[in-house]
mmCIF file of C-alpha atoms in Angstrom:
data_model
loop_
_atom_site.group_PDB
_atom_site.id
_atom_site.type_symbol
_atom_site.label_atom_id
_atom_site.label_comp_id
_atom_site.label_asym_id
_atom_site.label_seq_id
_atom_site.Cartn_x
_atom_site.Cartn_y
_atom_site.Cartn_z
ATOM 1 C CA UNK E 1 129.532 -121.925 23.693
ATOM 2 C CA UNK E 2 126.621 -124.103 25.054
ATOM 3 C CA UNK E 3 128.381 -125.753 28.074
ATOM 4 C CA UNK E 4 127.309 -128.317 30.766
ATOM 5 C CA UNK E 5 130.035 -129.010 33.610
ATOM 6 C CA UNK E 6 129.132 -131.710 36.294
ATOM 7 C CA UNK E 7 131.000 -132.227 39.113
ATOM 8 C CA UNK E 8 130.854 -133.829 42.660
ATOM 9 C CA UNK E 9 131.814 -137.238 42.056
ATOM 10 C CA UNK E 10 133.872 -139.400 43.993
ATOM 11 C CA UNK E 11 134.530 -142.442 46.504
ATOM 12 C CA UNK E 12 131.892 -143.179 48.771
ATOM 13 C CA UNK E 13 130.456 -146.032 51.113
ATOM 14 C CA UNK E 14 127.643 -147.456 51.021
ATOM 15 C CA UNK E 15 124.456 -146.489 52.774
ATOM 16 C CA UNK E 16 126.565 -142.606 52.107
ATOM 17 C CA UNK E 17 125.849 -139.475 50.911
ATOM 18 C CA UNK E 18 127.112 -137.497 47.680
ATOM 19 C CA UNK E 19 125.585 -134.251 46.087
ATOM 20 C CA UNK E 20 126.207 -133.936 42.173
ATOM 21 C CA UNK E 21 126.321 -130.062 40.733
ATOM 22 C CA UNK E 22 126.154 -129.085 37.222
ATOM 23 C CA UNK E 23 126.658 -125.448 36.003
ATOM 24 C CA UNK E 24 125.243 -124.367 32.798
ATOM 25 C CA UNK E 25 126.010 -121.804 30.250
ATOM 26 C CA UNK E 26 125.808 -120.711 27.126
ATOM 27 C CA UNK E 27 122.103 -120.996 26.397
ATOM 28 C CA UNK E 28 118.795 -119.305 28.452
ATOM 29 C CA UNK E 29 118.745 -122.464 31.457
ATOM 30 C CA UNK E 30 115.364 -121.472 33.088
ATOM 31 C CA UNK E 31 114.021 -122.263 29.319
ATOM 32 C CA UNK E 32 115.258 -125.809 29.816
ATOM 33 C CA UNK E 33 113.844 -128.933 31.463
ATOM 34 C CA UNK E 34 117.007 -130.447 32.882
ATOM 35 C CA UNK E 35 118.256 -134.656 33.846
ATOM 36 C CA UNK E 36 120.922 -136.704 35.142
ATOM 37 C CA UNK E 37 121.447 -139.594 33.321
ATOM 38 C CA UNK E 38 124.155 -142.655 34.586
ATOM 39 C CA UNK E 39 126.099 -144.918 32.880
ATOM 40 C CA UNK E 40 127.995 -147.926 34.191
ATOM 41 C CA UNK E 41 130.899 -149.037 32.805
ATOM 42 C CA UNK E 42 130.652 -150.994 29.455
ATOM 43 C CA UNK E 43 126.663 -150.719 30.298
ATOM 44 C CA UNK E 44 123.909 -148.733 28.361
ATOM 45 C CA UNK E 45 121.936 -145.366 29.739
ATOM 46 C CA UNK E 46 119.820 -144.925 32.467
ATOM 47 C CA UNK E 47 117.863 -141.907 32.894
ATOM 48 C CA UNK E 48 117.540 -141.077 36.669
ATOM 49 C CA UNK E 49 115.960 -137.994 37.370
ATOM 50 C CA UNK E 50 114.351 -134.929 35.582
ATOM 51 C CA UNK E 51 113.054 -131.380 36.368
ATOM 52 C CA UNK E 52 111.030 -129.186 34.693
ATOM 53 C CA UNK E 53 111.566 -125.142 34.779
ATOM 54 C CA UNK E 54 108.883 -124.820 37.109
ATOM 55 C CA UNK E 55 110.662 -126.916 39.335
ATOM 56 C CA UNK E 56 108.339 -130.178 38.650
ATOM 57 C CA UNK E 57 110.842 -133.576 39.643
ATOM 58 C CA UNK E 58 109.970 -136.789 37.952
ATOM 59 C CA UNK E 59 112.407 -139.970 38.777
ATOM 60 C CA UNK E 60 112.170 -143.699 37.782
ATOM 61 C CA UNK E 61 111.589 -146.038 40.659
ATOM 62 C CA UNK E 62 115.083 -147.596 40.761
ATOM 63 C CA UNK E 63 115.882 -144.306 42.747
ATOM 64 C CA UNK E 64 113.030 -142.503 43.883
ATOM 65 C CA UNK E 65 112.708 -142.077 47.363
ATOM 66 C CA UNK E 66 116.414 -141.862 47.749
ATOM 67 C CA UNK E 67 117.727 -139.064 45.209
ATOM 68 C CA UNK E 68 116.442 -135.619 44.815
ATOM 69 C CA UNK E 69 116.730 -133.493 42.085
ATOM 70 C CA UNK E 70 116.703 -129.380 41.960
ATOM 71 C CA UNK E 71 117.788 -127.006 40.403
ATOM 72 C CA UNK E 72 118.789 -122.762 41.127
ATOM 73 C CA UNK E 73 118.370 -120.748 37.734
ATOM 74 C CA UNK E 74 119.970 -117.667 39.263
ATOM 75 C CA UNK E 75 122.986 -119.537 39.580
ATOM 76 C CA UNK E 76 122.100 -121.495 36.418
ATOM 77 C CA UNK E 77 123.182 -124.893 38.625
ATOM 78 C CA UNK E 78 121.352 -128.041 38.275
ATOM 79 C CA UNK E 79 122.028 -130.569 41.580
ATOM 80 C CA UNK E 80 121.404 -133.913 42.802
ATOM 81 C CA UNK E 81 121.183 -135.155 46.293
ATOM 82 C CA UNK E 82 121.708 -138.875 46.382
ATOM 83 C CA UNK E 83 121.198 -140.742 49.620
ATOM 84 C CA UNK E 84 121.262 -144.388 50.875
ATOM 85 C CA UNK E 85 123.650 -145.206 48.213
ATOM 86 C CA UNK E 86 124.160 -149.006 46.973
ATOM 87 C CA UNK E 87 127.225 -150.464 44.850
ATOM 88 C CA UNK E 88 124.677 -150.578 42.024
ATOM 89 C CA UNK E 89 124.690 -146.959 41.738
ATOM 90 C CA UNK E 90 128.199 -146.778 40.977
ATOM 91 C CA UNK E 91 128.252 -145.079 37.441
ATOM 92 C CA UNK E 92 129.055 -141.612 35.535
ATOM 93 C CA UNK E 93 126.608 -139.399 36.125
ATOM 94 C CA UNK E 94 125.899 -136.669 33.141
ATOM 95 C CA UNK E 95 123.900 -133.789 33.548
ATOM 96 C CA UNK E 96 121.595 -133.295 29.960
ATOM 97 C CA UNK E 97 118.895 -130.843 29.343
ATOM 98 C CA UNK E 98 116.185 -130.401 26.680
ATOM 99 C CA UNK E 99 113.509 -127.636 26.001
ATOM 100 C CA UNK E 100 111.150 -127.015 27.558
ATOM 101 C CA UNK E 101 107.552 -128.204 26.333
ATOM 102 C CA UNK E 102 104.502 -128.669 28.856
ATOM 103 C CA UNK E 103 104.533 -129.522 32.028
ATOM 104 C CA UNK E 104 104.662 -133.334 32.479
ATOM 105 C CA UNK E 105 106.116 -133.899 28.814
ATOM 106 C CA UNK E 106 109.486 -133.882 28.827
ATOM 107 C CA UNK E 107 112.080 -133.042 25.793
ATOM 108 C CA UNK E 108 114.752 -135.244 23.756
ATOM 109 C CA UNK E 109 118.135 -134.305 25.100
ATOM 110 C CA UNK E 110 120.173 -131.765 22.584
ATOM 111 C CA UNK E 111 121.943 -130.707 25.370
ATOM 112 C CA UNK E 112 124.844 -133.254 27.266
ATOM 113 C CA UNK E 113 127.570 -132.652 29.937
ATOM 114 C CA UNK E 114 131.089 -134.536 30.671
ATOM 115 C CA UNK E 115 130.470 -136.899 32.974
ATOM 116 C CA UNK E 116 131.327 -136.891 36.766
ATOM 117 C CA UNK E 117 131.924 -140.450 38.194
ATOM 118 C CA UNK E 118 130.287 -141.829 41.440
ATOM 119 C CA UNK E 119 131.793 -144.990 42.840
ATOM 120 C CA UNK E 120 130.221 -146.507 45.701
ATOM 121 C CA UNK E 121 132.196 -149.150 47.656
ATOM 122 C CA UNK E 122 133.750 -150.169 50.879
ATOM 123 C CA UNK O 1 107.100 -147.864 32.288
ATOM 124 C CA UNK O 2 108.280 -148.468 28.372
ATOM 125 C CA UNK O 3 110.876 -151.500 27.738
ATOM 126 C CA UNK O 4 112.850 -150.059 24.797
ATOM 127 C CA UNK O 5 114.821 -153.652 22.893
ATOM 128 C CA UNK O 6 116.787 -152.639 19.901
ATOM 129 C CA UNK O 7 118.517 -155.108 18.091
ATOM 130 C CA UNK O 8 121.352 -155.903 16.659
ATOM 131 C CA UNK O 9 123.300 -155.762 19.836
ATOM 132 C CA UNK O 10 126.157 -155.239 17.152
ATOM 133 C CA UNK O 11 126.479 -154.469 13.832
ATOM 134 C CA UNK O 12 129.703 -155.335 11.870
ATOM 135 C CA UNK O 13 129.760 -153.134 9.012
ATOM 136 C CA UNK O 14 132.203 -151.545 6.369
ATOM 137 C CA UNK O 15 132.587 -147.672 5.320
ATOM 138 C CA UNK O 16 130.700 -147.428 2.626
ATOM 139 C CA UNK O 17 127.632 -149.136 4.033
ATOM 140 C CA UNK O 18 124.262 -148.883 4.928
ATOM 141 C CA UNK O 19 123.270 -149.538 8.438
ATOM 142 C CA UNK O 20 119.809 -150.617 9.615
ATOM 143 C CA UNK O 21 119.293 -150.026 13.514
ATOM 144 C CA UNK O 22 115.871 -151.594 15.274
ATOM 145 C CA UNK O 23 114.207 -149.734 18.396
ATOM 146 C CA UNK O 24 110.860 -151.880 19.772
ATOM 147 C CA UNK O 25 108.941 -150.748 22.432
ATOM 148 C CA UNK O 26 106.994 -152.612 24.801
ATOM 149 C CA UNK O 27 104.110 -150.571 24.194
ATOM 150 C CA UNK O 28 102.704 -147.810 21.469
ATOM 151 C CA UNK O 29 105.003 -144.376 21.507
ATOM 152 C CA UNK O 30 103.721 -141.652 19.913
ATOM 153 C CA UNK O 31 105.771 -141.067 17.074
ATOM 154 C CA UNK O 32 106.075 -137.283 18.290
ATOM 155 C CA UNK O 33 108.641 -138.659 21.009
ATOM 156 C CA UNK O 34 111.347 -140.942 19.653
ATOM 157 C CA UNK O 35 114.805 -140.123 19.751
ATOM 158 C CA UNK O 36 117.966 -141.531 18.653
ATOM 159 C CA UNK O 37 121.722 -140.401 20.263
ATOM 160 C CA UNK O 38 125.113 -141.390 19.041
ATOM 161 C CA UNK O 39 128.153 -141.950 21.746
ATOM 162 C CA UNK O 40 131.582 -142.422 20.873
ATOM 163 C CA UNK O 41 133.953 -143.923 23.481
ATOM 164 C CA UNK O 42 135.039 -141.372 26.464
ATOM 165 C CA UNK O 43 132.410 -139.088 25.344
ATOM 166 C CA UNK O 44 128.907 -138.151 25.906
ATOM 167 C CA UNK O 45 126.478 -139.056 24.040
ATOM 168 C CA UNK O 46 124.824 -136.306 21.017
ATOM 169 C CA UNK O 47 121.250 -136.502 19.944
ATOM 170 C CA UNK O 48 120.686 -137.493 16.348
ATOM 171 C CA UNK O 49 116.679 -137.340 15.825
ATOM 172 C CA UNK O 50 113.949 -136.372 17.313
ATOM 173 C CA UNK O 51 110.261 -136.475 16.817
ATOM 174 C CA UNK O 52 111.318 -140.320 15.304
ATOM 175 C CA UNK O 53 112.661 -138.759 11.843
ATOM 176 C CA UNK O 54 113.822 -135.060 12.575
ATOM 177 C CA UNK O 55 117.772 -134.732 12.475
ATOM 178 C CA UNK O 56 119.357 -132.728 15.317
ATOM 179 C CA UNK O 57 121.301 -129.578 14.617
ATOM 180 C CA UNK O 58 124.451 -130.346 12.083
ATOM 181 C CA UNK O 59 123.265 -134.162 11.733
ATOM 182 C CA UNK O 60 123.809 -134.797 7.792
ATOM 183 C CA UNK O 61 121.311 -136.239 5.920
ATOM 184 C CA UNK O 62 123.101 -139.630 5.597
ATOM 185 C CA UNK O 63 121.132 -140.276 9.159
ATOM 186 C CA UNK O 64 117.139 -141.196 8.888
ATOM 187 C CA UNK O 65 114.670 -142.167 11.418
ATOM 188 C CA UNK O 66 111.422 -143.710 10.697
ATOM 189 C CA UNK O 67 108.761 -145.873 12.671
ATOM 190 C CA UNK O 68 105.600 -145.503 14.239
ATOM 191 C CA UNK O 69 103.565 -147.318 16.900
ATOM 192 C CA UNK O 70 105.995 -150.324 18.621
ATOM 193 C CA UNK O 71 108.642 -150.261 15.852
ATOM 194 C CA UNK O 72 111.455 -147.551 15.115
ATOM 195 C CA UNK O 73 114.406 -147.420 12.754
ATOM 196 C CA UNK O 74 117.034 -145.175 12.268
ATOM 197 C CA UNK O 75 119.361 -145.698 8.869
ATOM 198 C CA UNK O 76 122.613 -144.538 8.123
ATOM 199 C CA UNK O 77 122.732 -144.506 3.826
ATOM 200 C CA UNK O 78 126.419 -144.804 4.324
ATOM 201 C CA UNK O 79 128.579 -144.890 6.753
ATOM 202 C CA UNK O 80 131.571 -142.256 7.081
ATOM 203 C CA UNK O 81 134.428 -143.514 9.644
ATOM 204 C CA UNK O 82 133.348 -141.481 12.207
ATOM 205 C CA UNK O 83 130.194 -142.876 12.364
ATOM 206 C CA UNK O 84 131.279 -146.237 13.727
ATOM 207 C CA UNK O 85 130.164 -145.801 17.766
ATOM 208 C CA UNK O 86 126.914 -146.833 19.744
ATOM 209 C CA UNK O 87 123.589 -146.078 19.096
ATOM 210 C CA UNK O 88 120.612 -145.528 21.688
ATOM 211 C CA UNK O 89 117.093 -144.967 21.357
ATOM 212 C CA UNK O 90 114.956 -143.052 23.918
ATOM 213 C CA UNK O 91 111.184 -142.560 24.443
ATOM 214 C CA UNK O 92 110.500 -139.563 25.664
ATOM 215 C CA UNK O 93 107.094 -136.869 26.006
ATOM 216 C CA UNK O 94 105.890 -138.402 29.809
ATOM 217 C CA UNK O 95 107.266 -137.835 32.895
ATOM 218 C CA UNK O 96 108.775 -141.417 32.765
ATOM 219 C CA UNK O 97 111.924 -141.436 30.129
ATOM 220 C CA UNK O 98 113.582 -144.815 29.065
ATOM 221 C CA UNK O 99 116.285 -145.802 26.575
ATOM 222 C CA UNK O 100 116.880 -149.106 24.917
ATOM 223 C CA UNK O 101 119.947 -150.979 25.374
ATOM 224 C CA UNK O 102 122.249 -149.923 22.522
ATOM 225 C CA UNK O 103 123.478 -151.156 19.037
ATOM 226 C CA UNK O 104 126.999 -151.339 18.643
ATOM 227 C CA UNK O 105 128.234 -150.421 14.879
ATOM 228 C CA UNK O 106 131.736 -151.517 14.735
ATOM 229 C CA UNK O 107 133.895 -151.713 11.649
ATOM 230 C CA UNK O 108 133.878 -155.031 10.052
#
């Protein structure tokens, strides 16, 4: 069964820390470019950071500079490493993949994960 | 960095229906690198097409994406119950993704 499995949410402060996993299975993850995409309650999708299976990181500007993105195919895990967190990036976080195509051109999603949520308050 | 608008924001509709869904981008998108996803409440959301007009794995034919340039659409012929939920489009095939904003079919 083709599986995606985020975890790592939680409660955190603002101007904090929180690292994200997801762990993969069920289909050949080095052959997939792989995303996190948020959510806010009652609000629409926001992609916010991709990687490629070389390892390649792409991210909108609405977080780049603060989250990173990486990923460990011999553990088949997929991360993200957000920093200098604001209220507005309180959201569920869902790990998606797609394959792969050429470098720099990234794939439709066929692939989604469960959500883990992120709440950032004081 | 594409603006993705689709309109209706919702879409009252009966089973039985057909449903017309709008995607407009704020620039040309190659027609290679359109997608549409379905999400249900409390779930994730699935990819429907691709490519503008190919149908994910075990989509049924009632679903049908066409467009080119600024101006997408995907159909439903006729809607089953289960395919009352929200709709996004995505632009996709750079290293910069967006999606629109959603269109909400609810039963009427």
């Amino acid at each position: 069964e083709v599986q995606l499995v985020a975890s790592g949410g939680g409660l955190v402060q603002p101007g904090g820390s929180l690292r994200l996993s997801c762990a993969a299975s069920g289909f050949t993850f080095s052959d997939y470019d792989m995303h996190w995409v948020r959510q806010s309650t009652g609000k629409g999708l926001e992609w916010v950071s991709g990687i490629g299976t070389a390892g390649d990181t792409y991210y909108p500007g609405s977080v780049k500079g603060r989250f990173t993105i990486s990923r460990e195919n011999a553990k088949n895990s997929l991360y993200l490493q957000m920093n200098s967190l604001r209220v507005g990036d309180t959201a569920v976080y869902y790990c998606a993949g797609g394959p792969h195509l050429v470098r720099g051109v990234l794939n439709a999603f066929d692939i989604w994960g469960q959500g883990t949520m992120v709440t950032v308050s004081s | 960095e594409i603006v993705l608008t689709q309109s209706p924001g919702t879409l009252s509709l009966s089973p039985g229906e057909r449903a017309t869904l709008s995607c407009r981008a704020s620039q040309s998108v190659s027609s290679s690198y359109l997608a549409w996803y379905q999400q249900k409440p409390g779930q994730a959301p699935r990819l429907l097409m691709y490519g503008t007009s190919s149908r994910a794995t075990g989509i049924p034919d009632r679903f049908s994406g066409s467009g080119s340039g600024t101006d997408f659409t995907l159909t439903i012929s006729r809607l089953e119950p289960e395919d009352f939920a929200v709709f996004y489009c995505q632009q996709y095939g750079s290293s910069l993704l967006t999606f629109g904003g959603g269109t909400k079919v609810e039963i009427k």
